[in-house]
mmCIF file of C-alpha atoms and ligand atoms in Angstrom:
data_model
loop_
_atom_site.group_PDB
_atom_site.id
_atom_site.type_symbol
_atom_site.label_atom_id
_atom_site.label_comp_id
_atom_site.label_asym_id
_atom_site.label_seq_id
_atom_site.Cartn_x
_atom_site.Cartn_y
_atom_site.Cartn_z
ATOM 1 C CA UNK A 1 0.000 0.000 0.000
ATOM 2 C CA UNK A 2 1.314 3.588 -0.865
ATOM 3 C CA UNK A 3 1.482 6.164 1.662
ATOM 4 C CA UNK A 4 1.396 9.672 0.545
ATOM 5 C CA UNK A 5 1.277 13.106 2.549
ATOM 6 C CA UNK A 6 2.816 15.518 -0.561
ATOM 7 C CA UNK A 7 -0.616 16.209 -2.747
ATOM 8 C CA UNK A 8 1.911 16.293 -5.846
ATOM 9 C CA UNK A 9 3.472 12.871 -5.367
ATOM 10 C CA UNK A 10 0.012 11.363 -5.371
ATOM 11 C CA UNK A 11 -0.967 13.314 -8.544
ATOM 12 C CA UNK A 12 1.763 11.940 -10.416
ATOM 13 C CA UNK A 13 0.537 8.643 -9.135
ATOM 14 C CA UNK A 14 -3.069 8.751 -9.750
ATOM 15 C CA UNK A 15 -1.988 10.197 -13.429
ATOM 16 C CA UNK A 16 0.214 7.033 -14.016
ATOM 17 C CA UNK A 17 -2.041 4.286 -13.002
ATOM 18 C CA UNK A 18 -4.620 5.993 -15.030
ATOM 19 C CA UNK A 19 -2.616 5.574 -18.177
ATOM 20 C CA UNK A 20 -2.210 1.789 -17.731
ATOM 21 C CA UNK A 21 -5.495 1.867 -17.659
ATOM 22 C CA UNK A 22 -6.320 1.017 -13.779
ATOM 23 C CA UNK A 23 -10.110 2.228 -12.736
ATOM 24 C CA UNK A 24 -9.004 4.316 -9.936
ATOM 25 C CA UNK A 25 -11.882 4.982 -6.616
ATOM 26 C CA UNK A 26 -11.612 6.993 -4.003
ATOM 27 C CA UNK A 27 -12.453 6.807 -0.807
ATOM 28 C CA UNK A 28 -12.823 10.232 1.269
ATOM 29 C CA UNK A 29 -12.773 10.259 5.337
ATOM 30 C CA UNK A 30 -11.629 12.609 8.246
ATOM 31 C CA UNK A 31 -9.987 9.394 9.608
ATOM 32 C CA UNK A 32 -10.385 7.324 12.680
ATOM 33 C CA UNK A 33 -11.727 4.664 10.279
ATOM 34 C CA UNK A 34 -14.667 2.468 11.427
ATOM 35 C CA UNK A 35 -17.083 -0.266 10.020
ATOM 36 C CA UNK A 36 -18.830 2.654 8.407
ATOM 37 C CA UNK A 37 -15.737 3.536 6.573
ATOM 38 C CA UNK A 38 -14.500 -0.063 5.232
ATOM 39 C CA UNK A 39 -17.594 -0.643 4.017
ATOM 40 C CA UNK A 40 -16.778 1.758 1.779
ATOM 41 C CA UNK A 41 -13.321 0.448 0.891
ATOM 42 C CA UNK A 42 -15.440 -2.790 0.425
ATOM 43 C CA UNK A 43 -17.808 -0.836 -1.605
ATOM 44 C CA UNK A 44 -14.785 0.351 -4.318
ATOM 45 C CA UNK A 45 -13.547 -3.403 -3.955
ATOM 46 C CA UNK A 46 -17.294 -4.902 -4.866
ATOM 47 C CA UNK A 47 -17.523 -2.410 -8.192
ATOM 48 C CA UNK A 48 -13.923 -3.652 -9.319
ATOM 49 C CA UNK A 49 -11.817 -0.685 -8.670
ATOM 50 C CA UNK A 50 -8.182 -1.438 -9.130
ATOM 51 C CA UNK A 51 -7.162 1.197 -6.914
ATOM 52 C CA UNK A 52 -8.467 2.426 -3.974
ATOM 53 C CA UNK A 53 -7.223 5.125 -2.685
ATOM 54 C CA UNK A 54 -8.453 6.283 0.809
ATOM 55 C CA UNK A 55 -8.174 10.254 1.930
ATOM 56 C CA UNK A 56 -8.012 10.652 5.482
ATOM 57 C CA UNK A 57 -7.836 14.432 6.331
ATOM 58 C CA UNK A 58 -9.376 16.250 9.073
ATOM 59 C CA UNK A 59 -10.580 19.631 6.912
ATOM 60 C CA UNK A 60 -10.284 22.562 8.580
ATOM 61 C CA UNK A 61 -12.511 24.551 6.220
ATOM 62 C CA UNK A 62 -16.021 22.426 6.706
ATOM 63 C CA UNK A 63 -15.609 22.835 10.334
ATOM 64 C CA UNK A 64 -17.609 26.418 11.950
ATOM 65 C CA UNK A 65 -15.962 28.235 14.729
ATOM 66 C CA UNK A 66 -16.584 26.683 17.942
ATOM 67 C CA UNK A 67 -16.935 23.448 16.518
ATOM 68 C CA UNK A 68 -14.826 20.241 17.364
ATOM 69 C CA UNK A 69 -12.157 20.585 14.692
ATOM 70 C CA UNK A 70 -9.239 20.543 17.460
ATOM 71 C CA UNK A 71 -10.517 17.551 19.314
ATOM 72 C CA UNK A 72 -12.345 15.999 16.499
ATOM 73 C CA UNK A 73 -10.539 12.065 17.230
ATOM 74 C CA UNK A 74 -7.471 10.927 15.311
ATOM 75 C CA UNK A 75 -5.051 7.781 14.818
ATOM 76 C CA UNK A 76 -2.890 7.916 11.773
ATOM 77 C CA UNK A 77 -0.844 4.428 12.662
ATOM 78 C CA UNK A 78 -4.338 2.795 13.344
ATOM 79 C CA UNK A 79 -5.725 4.155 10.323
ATOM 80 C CA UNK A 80 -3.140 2.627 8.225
ATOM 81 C CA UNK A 81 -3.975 -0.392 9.226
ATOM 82 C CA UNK A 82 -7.441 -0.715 8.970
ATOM 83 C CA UNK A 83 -6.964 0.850 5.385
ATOM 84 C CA UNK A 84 -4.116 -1.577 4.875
ATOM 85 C CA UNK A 85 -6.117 -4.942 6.141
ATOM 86 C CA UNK A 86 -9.239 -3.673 4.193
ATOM 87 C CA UNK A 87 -7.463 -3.824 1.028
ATOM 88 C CA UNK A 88 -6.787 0.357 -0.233
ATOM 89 C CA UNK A 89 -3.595 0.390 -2.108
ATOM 90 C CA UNK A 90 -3.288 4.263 -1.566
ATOM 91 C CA UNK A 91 -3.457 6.384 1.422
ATOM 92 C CA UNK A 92 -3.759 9.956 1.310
ATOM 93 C CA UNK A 93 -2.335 11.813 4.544
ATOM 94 C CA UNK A 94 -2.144 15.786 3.794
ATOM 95 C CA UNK A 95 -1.240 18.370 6.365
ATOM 96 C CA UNK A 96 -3.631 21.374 6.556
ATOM 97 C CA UNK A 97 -0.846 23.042 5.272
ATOM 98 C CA UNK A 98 0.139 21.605 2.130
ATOM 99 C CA UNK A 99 -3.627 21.063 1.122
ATOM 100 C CA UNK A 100 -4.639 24.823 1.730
ATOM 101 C CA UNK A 101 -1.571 26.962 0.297
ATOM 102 C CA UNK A 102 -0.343 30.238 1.642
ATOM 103 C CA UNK A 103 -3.171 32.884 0.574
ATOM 104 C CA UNK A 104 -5.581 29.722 -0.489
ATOM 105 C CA UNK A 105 -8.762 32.221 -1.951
ATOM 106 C CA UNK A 106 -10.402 29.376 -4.068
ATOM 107 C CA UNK A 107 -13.689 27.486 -2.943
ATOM 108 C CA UNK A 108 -16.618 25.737 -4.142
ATOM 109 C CA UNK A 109 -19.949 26.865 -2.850
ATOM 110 C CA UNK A 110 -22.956 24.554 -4.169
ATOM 111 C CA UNK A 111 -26.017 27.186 -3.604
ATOM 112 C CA UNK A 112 -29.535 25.126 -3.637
ATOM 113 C CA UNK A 113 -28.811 21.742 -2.027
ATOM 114 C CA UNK A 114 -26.691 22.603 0.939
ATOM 115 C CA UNK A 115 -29.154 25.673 1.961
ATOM 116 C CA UNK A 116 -31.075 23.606 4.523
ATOM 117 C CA UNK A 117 -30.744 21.254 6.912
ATOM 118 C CA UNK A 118 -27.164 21.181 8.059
ATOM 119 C CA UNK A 119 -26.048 23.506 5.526
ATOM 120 C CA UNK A 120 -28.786 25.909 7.418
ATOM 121 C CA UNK A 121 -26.982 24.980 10.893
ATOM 122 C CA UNK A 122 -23.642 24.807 9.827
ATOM 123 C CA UNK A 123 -22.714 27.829 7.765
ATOM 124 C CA UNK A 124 -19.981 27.600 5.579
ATOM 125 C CA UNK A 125 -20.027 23.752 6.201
ATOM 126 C CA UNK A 126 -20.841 22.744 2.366
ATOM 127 C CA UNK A 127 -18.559 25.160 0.806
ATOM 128 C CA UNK A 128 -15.326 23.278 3.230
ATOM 129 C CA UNK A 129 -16.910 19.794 2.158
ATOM 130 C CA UNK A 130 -17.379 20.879 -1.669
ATOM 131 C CA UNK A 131 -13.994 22.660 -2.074
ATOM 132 C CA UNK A 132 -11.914 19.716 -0.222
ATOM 133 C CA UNK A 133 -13.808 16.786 -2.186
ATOM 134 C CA UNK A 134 -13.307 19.131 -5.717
ATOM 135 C CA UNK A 135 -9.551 19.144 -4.939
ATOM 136 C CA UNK A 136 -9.762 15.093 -3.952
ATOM 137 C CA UNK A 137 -11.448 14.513 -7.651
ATOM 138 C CA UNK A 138 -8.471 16.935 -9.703
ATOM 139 C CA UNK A 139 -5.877 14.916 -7.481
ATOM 140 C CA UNK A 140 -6.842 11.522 -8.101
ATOM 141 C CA UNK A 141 -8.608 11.851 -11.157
ATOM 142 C CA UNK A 142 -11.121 8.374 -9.867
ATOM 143 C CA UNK A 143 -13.098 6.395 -12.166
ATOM 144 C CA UNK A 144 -15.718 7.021 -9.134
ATOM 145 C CA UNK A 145 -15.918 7.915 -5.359
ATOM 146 C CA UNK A 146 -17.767 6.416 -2.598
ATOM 147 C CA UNK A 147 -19.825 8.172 0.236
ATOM 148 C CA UNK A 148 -21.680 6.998 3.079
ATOM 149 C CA UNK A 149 -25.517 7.995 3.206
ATOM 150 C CA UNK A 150 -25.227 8.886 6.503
ATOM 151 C CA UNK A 151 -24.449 11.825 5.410
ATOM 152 C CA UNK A 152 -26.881 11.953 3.128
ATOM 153 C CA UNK A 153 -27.259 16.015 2.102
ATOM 154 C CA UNK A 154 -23.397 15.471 1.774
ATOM 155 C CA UNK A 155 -24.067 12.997 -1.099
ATOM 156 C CA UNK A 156 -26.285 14.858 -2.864
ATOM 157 C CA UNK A 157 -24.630 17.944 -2.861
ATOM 158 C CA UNK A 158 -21.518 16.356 -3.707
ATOM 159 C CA UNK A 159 -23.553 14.703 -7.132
ATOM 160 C CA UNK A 160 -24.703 18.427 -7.648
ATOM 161 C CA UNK A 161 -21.357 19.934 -7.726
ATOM 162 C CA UNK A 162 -20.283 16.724 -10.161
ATOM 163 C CA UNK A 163 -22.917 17.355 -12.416
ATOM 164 C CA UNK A 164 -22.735 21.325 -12.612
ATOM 165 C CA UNK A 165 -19.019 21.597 -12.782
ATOM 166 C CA UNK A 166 -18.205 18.314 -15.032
ATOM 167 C CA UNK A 167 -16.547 16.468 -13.172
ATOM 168 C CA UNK A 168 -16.010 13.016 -15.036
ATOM 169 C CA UNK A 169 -16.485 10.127 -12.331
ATOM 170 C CA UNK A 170 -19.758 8.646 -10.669
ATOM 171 C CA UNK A 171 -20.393 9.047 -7.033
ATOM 172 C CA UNK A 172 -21.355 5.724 -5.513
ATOM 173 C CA UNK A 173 -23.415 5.786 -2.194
ATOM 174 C CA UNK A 174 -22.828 3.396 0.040
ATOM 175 C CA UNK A 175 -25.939 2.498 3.383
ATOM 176 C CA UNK A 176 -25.731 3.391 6.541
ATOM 177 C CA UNK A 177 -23.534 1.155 8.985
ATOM 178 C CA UNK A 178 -25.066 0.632 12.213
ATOM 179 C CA UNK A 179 -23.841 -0.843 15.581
ATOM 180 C CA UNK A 180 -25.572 -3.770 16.803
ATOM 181 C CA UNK A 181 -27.804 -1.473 18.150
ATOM 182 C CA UNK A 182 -28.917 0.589 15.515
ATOM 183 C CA UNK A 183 -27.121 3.491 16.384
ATOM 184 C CA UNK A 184 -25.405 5.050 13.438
ATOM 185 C CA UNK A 185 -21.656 4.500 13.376
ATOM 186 C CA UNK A 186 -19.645 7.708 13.620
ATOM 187 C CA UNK A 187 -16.093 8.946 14.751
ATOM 188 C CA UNK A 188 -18.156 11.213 17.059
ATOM 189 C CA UNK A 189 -19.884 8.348 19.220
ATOM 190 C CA UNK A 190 -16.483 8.196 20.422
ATOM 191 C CA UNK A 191 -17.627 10.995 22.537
ATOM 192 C CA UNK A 192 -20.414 9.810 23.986
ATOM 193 C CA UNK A 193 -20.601 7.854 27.041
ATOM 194 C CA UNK A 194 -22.582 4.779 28.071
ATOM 195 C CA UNK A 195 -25.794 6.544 28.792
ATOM 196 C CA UNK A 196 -25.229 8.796 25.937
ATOM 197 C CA UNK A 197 -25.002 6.262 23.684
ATOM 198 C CA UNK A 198 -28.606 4.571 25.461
ATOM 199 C CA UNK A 199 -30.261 7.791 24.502
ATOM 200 C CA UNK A 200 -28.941 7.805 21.241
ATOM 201 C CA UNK A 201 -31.027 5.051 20.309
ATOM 202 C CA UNK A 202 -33.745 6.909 19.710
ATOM 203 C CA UNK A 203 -32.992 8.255 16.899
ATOM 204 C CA UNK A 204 -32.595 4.687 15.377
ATOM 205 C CA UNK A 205 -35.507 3.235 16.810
ATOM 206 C CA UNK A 206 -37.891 6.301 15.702
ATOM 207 C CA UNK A 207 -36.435 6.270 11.921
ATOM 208 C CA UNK A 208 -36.893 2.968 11.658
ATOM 209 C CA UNK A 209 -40.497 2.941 12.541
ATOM 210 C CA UNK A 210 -41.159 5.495 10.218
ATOM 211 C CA UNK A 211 -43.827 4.223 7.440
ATOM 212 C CA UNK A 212 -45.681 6.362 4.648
ATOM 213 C CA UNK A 213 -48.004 9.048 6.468
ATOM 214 C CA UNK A 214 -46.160 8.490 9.609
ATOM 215 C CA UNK A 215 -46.240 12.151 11.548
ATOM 216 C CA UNK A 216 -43.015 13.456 12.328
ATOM 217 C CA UNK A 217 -43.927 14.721 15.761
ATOM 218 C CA UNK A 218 -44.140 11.570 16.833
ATOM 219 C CA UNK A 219 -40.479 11.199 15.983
ATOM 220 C CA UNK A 220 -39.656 15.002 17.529
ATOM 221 C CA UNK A 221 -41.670 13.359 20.894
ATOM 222 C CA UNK A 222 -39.606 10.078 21.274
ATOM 223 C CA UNK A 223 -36.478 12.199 20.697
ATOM 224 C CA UNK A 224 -36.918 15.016 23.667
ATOM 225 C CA UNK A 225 -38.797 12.261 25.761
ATOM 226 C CA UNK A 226 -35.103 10.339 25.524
ATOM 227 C CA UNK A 227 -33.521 13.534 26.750
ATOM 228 C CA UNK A 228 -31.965 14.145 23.408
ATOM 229 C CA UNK A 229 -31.935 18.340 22.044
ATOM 230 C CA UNK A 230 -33.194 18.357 18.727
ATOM 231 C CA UNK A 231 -31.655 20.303 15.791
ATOM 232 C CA UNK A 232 -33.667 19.846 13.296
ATOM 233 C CA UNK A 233 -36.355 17.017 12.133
ATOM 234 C CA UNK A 234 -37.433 17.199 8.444
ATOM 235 C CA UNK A 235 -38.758 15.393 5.754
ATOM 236 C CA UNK A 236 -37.704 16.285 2.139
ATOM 237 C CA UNK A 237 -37.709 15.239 -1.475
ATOM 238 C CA UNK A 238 -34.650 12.648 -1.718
ATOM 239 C CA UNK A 239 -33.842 14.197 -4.701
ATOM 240 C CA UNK A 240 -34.051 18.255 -4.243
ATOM 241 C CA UNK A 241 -34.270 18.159 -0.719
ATOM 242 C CA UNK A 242 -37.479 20.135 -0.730
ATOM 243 C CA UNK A 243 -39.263 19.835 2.808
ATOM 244 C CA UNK A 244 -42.041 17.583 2.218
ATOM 245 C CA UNK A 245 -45.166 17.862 4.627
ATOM 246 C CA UNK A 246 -46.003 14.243 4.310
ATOM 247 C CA UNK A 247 -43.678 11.788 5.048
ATOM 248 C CA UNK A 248 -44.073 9.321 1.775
ATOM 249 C CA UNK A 249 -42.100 7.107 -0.395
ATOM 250 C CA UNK A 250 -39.493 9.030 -2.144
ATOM 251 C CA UNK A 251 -38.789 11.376 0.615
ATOM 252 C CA UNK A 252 -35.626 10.785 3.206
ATOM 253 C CA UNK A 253 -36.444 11.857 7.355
ATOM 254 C CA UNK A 254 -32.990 13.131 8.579
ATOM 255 C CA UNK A 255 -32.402 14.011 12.170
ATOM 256 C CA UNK A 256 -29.601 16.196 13.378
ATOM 257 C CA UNK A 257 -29.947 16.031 17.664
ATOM 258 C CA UNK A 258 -27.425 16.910 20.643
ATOM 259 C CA UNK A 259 -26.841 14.160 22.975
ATOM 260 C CA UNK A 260 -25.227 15.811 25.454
ATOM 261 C CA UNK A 261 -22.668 18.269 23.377
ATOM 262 C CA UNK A 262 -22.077 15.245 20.792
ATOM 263 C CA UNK A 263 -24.269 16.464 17.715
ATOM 264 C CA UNK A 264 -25.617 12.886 15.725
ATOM 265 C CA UNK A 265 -26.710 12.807 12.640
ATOM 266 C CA UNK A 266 -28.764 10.027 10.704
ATOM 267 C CA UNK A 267 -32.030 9.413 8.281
ATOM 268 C CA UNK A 268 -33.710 6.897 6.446
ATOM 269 C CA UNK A 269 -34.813 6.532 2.895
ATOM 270 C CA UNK A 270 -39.069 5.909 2.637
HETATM 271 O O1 PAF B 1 -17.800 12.808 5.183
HETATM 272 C C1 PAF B 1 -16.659 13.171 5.529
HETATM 273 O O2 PAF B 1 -15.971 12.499 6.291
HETATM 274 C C2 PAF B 1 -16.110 14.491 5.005
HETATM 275 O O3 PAF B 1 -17.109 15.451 4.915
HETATM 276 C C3 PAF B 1 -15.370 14.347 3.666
HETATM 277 C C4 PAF B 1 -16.281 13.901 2.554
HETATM 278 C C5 PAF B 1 -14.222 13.355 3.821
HETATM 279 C C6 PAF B 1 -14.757 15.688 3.253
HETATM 280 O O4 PAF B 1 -13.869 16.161 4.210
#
């Protein structure tokens, strides 16, 4: 497996394996790989990629102030193995510093998808995710790139910006990984502690009992009754991300929530 850290070095790389005529996916995380995230490496290895190459890079610019960008949990050395046992034959390691030059004044800002939701409650959010994942795509150059639908507004913003700005790869989502007990896996459930993580269920339990005309305060109840702050609750389109009033097939219920200072995220798919 190759280890690079020098954006340049894995340019020259990408380029090369292109030419003899490798399919090249990529893989983009913030690190501190779990199931969620080899699912994805096993994702690129079911649709035949040749190589994967796995990003792990903690981006300063999708992060708001006063958000958990210093603390947010890292482990190169483990990383590298999990990425090495899952099968990735490239790892991608940039500093902060040699991914956003001196003076960096270039970014991406997708303007309809990302307005709501957590692009609503995380300002500037998108436009860090967008500009980082544009500069992923122009290093590697990937036959296609895979995303969790967890973050689901992520995915569809991310198609957005690949159709608008022609982008030449397909974005492959991958479903949600859950621990055994539904809850969502996520670097951030680090955080939480044992009776955190108890609470947390909710969110699992009340998306999954979510059926076709199924009210969404029901869901808002279950999730304050279990002590959990919510941030938002919404039903939209799957495709435009319009709010829907009706929950109904073709629509996606996302939850953003605070368990204790640990903001979760998850949805479902009707
Ligand atoms: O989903 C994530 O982990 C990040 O938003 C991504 C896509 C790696 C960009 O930093």
């Amino acid at each position: 497996m190759k280890v690079f850290t020098d954006p340049k070095k894995l340019q020259k790389w990408c380029a090369a394996r292109k030419l003899a005529g490798r399919k090249i996916a990529l893989v983009p995380t913030m690190g501190y790989l779990h199931e969620g995230h080899l699912s994805l490496i096993q994702k690129a290895k079911a649709k035949r990629a040749d190589e994967i190459v796995v990003s792990v890079f903690v981006n300063p610019v999708q992060f708001c102030p006063g958000e958990d960008y210093e603390k947010y949990p890292r482990d190169e050395k483990a990383d590298l193995a999990k990425c090495r046992a899952a099968g990735a034959t490239a790892v991608f390691f940039p500093t902060p510093k040699n991914m956003y030059l001196d003076r960096h004044s270039v970014y991406v800002c997708e303007e309809d998808l990302s307005k709501g939701l957590c692009g609503a409650r995380r300002p500037g959010h998108f436009r860090g995710v967008c500009t980082v994942v544009a500069k992923l795509f122009n290093l590697t150059h990937p036959d296609f790139a895979v995303f969790g639908q967890k973050d689901y507004q992520q995915v569809q913003v991310i198609r957005r910006m690949v159709r608008d700005l022609n982008f030449d790869l397909d974005i492959v989502m991958a479903p949600i990984v859950r621990e055994p007990s539904g809850l969502a896996r996520s670097s951030r459930n680090t955080y939480l502690s044992a009776e955190e993580k108890e609470k947390a269920l909710a969110i699992s339990r009340g998306l999954r009992a979510l059926k076709p005309n199924s009210k969404l305060s029901t869901l808002n109840s279950q999730l304050k009754s279990a002590g959990l702050r919510i941030d938002y609750v919404e039903c939209v389109d799957a495709q435009t991300l319009e709010p829907r009033k009706k929950v109904a097939k073709g629509c996606c219920v996302l939850v953003a929530a605070y368990d204790g200072k640990t903001r979760l995220i998850d949805n479902i798919l009707i």
